[in-house]
Amino acid sequence: MAEAVQVSAIGRVEAALLVISGMTPDELGQLSGLVAMKAETRASRQVGQLGCEIAALAEHSKEVNDNG
């Protein structure tokens, strides 16, 4: 069984740079697309969460106004 090894953030960056340096232009293009999709998904999730928070605030504001 392999032992878990803790890797620092700098170690992860160095490993990523080593992998990227050996990639072909096509592989780099695919990686770029995956990164863009991940960023888009994360942004979409954050916008959805923000929308829910705004809706909750609007509902609370409506209740406060209704109750005077």
mmCIF file of N, CA and C in Angstrom:
data_model
loop_
_atom_site.group_PDB
_atom_site.id
_atom_site.type_symbol
_atom_site.label_atom_id
_atom_site.label_comp_id
_atom_site.label_asym_id
_atom_site.label_seq_id
_atom_site.Cartn_x
_atom_site.Cartn_y
_atom_site.Cartn_z
ATOM 1 N N MET A 1 0.854 -1.177 0.000
ATOM 2 C CA MET A 1 0.000 0.000 0.000
ATOM 3 C C MET A 1 0.898 1.238 0.000
ATOM 4 N N ALA A 2 0.548 2.203 -0.812
ATOM 5 C CA ALA A 2 1.330 3.431 -0.901
ATOM 6 C C ALA A 2 1.056 4.316 0.305
ATOM 7 N N GLU A 3 2.099 4.992 0.742
ATOM 8 C CA GLU A 3 1.938 5.915 1.861
ATOM 9 C C GLU A 3 1.484 7.276 1.347
ATOM 10 N N ALA A 4 0.658 7.941 2.127
ATOM 11 C CA ALA A 4 0.224 9.291 1.776
ATOM 12 C C ALA A 4 1.391 10.238 2.004
ATOM 13 N N VAL A 5 1.639 11.076 1.036
ATOM 14 C CA VAL A 5 2.723 12.044 1.135
ATOM 15 C C VAL A 5 2.117 13.430 1.051
ATOM 16 N N GLN A 6 2.418 14.252 2.032
ATOM 17 C CA GLN A 6 1.909 15.618 2.011
ATOM 18 C C GLN A 6 2.793 16.444 1.081
ATOM 19 N N VAL A 7 2.150 17.139 0.153
ATOM 20 C CA VAL A 7 2.876 17.947 -0.821
ATOM 21 C C VAL A 7 2.508 19.405 -0.596
ATOM 22 N N SER A 8 3.525 20.235 -0.528
ATOM 23 C CA SER A 8 3.264 21.663 -0.323
ATOM 24 C C SER A 8 2.687 22.269 -1.591
ATOM 25 N N ALA A 9 2.140 23.461 -1.462
ATOM 26 C CA ALA A 9 1.592 24.167 -2.630
ATOM 27 C C ALA A 9 2.689 24.396 -3.663
ATOM 28 N N ILE A 10 3.881 24.726 -3.200
ATOM 29 C CA ILE A 10 4.997 24.946 -4.128
ATOM 30 C C ILE A 10 5.330 23.644 -4.847
ATOM 31 N N GLY A 11 5.297 22.535 -4.124
ATOM 32 C CA GLY A 11 5.549 21.235 -4.745
ATOM 33 C C GLY A 11 4.525 20.900 -5.807
ATOM 34 N N ARG A 12 3.255 21.231 -5.552
ATOM 35 C CA ARG A 12 2.201 20.977 -6.547
ATOM 36 C C ARG A 12 2.413 21.839 -7.780
ATOM 37 N N VAL A 13 2.815 23.084 -7.584
ATOM 38 C CA VAL A 13 3.065 23.977 -8.723
ATOM 39 C C VAL A 13 4.234 23.460 -9.542
ATOM 40 N N GLU A 14 5.301 23.051 -8.860
ATOM 41 C CA GLU A 14 6.460 22.523 -9.569
ATOM 42 C C GLU A 14 6.097 21.275 -10.365
ATOM 43 N N ALA A 15 5.299 20.391 -9.776
ATOM 44 C CA ALA A 15 4.873 19.177 -10.466
ATOM 45 C C ALA A 15 4.015 19.526 -11.682
ATOM 46 N N ALA A 16 3.109 20.481 -11.508
ATOM 47 C CA ALA A 16 2.248 20.893 -12.626
ATOM 48 C C ALA A 16 3.088 21.498 -13.759
ATOM 49 N N LEU A 17 4.062 22.326 -13.396
ATOM 50 C CA LEU A 17 4.916 22.925 -14.423
ATOM 51 C C LEU A 17 5.722 21.865 -15.160
ATOM 52 N N LEU A 18 6.185 20.856 -14.445
ATOM 53 C CA LEU A 18 6.939 19.767 -15.070
ATOM 54 C C LEU A 18 6.059 19.022 -16.070
ATOM 55 N N VAL A 19 4.823 18.748 -15.690
ATOM 56 C CA VAL A 19 3.898 18.056 -16.592
ATOM 57 C C VAL A 19 3.592 18.928 -17.797
ATOM 58 N N ILE A 20 3.286 20.192 -17.554
ATOM 59 C CA ILE A 20 2.925 21.109 -18.640
ATOM 60 C C ILE A 20 4.078 21.284 -19.623
ATOM 61 N N SER A 21 5.301 21.321 -19.106
ATOM 62 C CA SER A 21 6.453 21.547 -19.988
ATOM 63 C C SER A 21 6.630 20.419 -20.995
ATOM 64 N N GLY A 22 6.103 19.232 -20.698
ATOM 65 C CA GLY A 22 6.230 18.107 -21.619
ATOM 66 C C GLY A 22 5.028 17.922 -22.523
ATOM 67 N N MET A 23 4.069 18.826 -22.465
ATOM 68 C CA MET A 23 2.840 18.667 -23.259
ATOM 69 C C MET A 23 3.013 19.205 -24.670
ATOM 70 N N THR A 24 2.284 18.582 -25.587
ATOM 71 C CA THR A 24 2.244 19.068 -26.964
ATOM 72 C C THR A 24 1.271 20.245 -27.038
ATOM 73 N N PRO A 25 1.331 21.022 -28.129
ATOM 74 C CA PRO A 25 0.357 22.121 -28.277
ATOM 75 C C PRO A 25 -1.093 21.650 -28.217
ATOM 76 N N ASP A 26 -1.380 20.480 -28.781
ATOM 77 C CA ASP A 26 -2.758 19.953 -28.722
ATOM 78 C C ASP A 26 -3.167 19.644 -27.288
ATOM 79 N N GLU A 27 -2.263 19.032 -26.536
ATOM 80 C CA GLU A 27 -2.555 18.720 -25.141
ATOM 81 C C GLU A 27 -2.738 19.994 -24.323
ATOM 82 N N LEU A 28 -1.918 21.004 -24.610
ATOM 83 C CA LEU A 28 -2.067 22.285 -23.919
ATOM 84 C C LEU A 28 -3.413 22.925 -24.238
ATOM 85 N N GLY A 29 -3.856 22.797 -25.481
ATOM 86 C CA GLY A 29 -5.166 23.314 -25.866
ATOM 87 C C GLY A 29 -6.289 22.614 -25.129
ATOM 88 N N GLN A 30 -6.171 21.285 -24.988
ATOM 89 C CA GLN A 30 -7.181 20.527 -24.251
ATOM 90 C C GLN A 30 -7.183 20.927 -22.776
ATOM 91 N N LEU A 31 -5.995 21.083 -22.210
ATOM 92 C CA LEU A 31 -5.896 21.495 -20.811
ATOM 93 C C LEU A 31 -6.506 22.877 -20.613
ATOM 94 N N SER A 32 -6.231 23.763 -21.534
ATOM 95 C CA SER A 32 -6.785 25.115 -21.463
ATOM 96 C C SER A 32 -8.312 25.065 -21.479
ATOM 97 N N GLY A 33 -8.871 24.217 -22.332
ATOM 98 C CA GLY A 33 -10.323 24.071 -22.395
ATOM 99 C C GLY A 33 -10.895 23.517 -21.102
ATOM 100 N N LEU A 34 -10.205 22.544 -20.502
ATOM 101 C CA LEU A 34 -10.670 21.976 -19.238
ATOM 102 C C LEU A 34 -10.636 23.010 -18.121
ATOM 103 N N VAL A 35 -9.567 23.801 -18.098
ATOM 104 C CA VAL A 35 -9.455 24.844 -17.076
ATOM 105 C C VAL A 35 -10.566 25.872 -17.255
ATOM 106 N N ALA A 36 -10.846 26.252 -18.493
ATOM 107 C CA ALA A 36 -11.914 27.217 -18.766
ATOM 108 C C ALA A 36 -13.267 26.666 -18.332
ATOM 109 N N MET A 37 -13.512 25.372 -18.610
ATOM 110 C CA MET A 37 -14.785 24.762 -18.206
ATOM 111 C C MET A 37 -14.908 24.733 -16.684
ATOM 112 N N LYS A 38 -13.822 24.421 -15.994
ATOM 113 C CA LYS A 38 -13.836 24.380 -14.528
ATOM 114 C C LYS A 38 -14.139 25.769 -13.974
ATOM 115 N N ALA A 39 -13.494 26.791 -14.534
ATOM 116 C CA ALA A 39 -13.718 28.165 -14.074
ATOM 117 C C ALA A 39 -15.161 28.583 -14.341
ATOM 118 N N GLU A 40 -15.684 28.202 -15.495
ATOM 119 C CA GLU A 40 -17.066 28.553 -15.844
ATOM 120 C C GLU A 40 -18.047 27.874 -14.897
ATOM 121 N N THR A 41 -17.791 26.599 -14.577
ATOM 122 C CA THR A 41 -18.656 25.861 -13.661
ATOM 123 C C THR A 41 -18.634 26.495 -12.278
ATOM 124 N N ARG A 42 -17.434 26.839 -11.807
ATOM 125 C CA ARG A 42 -17.300 27.448 -10.482
ATOM 126 C C ARG A 42 -18.012 28.796 -10.465
ATOM 127 N N ALA A 43 -17.828 29.608 -11.501
ATOM 128 C CA ALA A 43 -18.471 30.917 -11.564
ATOM 129 C C ALA A 43 -19.987 30.763 -11.613
ATOM 130 N N SER A 44 -20.460 29.788 -12.373
ATOM 131 C CA SER A 44 -21.897 29.545 -12.474
ATOM 132 C C SER A 44 -22.477 29.169 -11.123
ATOM 133 N N ARG A 45 -21.764 28.313 -10.402
ATOM 134 C CA ARG A 45 -22.217 27.894 -9.072
ATOM 135 C C ARG A 45 -22.274 29.096 -8.131
ATOM 136 N N GLN A 46 -21.259 29.959 -8.210
ATOM 137 C CA GLN A 46 -21.221 31.133 -7.336
ATOM 138 C C GLN A 46 -22.340 32.104 -7.673
ATOM 139 N N VAL A 47 -22.628 32.272 -8.961
ATOM 140 C CA VAL A 47 -23.716 33.153 -9.376
ATOM 141 C C VAL A 47 -25.049 32.583 -8.912
ATOM 142 N N GLY A 48 -25.214 31.267 -9.020
ATOM 143 C CA GLY A 48 -26.449 30.631 -8.544
ATOM 144 C C GLY A 48 -26.640 30.823 -7.056
ATOM 145 N N GLN A 49 -25.555 30.670 -6.307
ATOM 146 C CA GLN A 49 -25.624 30.866 -4.857
ATOM 147 C C GLN A 49 -25.956 32.320 -4.537
ATOM 148 N N LEU A 50 -25.337 33.235 -5.249
ATOM 149 C CA LEU A 50 -25.614 34.658 -5.031
ATOM 150 C C LEU A 50 -27.075 34.966 -5.339
ATOM 151 N N GLY A 51 -27.602 34.376 -6.404
ATOM 152 C CA GLY A 51 -29.007 34.577 -6.743
ATOM 153 C C GLY A 51 -29.934 34.100 -5.643
ATOM 154 N N CYS A 52 -29.613 32.961 -5.040
ATOM 155 C CA CYS A 52 -30.419 32.438 -3.926
ATOM 156 C C CYS A 52 -30.363 33.381 -2.723
ATOM 157 N N GLU A 53 -29.172 33.904 -2.447
ATOM 158 C CA GLU A 53 -29.025 34.830 -1.322
ATOM 159 C C GLU A 53 -29.813 36.121 -1.563
ATOM 160 N N ILE A 54 -29.784 36.614 -2.792
ATOM 161 C CA ILE A 54 -30.536 37.830 -3.127
ATOM 162 C C ILE A 54 -32.032 37.570 -2.998
ATOM 163 N N ALA A 55 -32.478 36.402 -3.461
ATOM 164 C CA ALA A 55 -33.901 36.064 -3.348
ATOM 165 C C ALA A 55 -34.322 35.989 -1.880
ATOM 166 N N ALA A 56 -33.479 35.422 -1.036
ATOM 167 C CA ALA A 56 -33.795 35.333 0.394
ATOM 168 C C ALA A 56 -33.859 36.720 1.015
ATOM 169 N N LEU A 57 -32.929 37.591 0.640
ATOM 170 C CA LEU A 57 -32.952 38.967 1.158
ATOM 171 C C LEU A 57 -34.202 39.705 0.696
ATOM 172 N N ALA A 58 -34.577 39.490 -0.567
ATOM 173 C CA ALA A 58 -35.773 40.145 -1.087
ATOM 174 C C ALA A 58 -37.012 39.660 -0.338
ATOM 175 N N GLU A 59 -37.086 38.373 -0.072
ATOM 176 C CA GLU A 59 -38.228 37.821 0.667
ATOM 177 C C GLU A 59 -38.269 38.387 2.081
ATOM 178 N N HIS A 60 -37.109 38.455 2.722
ATOM 179 C CA HIS A 60 -37.047 39.022 4.080
ATOM 180 C C HIS A 60 -37.472 40.496 4.079
ATOM 181 N N SER A 61 -37.002 41.230 3.070
ATOM 182 C CA SER A 61 -37.353 42.643 2.958
ATOM 183 C C SER A 61 -38.851 42.802 2.769
ATOM 184 N N LYS A 62 -39.451 41.925 1.956
ATOM 185 C CA LYS A 62 -40.891 41.966 1.715
ATOM 186 C C LYS A 62 -41.648 41.701 3.020
ATOM 187 N N GLU A 63 -41.186 40.720 3.787
ATOM 188 C CA GLU A 63 -41.825 40.388 5.071
ATOM 189 C C GLU A 63 -41.741 41.559 6.039
ATOM 190 N N VAL A 64 -40.592 42.208 6.086
ATOM 191 C CA VAL A 64 -40.401 43.349 6.975
ATOM 192 C C VAL A 64 -41.338 44.479 6.562
ATOM 193 N N ASN A 65 -41.431 44.730 5.256
ATOM 194 C CA ASN A 65 -42.322 45.780 4.768
ATOM 195 C C ASN A 65 -43.792 45.466 5.036
ATOM 196 N N ASP A 66 -44.144 44.178 4.870
ATOM 197 C CA ASP A 66 -45.531 43.767 5.116
ATOM 198 C C ASP A 66 -45.911 43.872 6.593
ATOM 199 N N ASN A 67 -44.942 43.638 7.454
ATOM 200 C CA ASN A 67 -45.210 43.658 8.898
ATOM 201 C C ASN A 67 -44.987 45.030 9.516
ATOM 202 N N GLY A 68 -44.563 45.943 8.703
ATOM 203 C CA GLY A 68 -44.497 47.309 9.105
ATOM 204 C C GLY A 68 -43.439 47.798 9.957
#
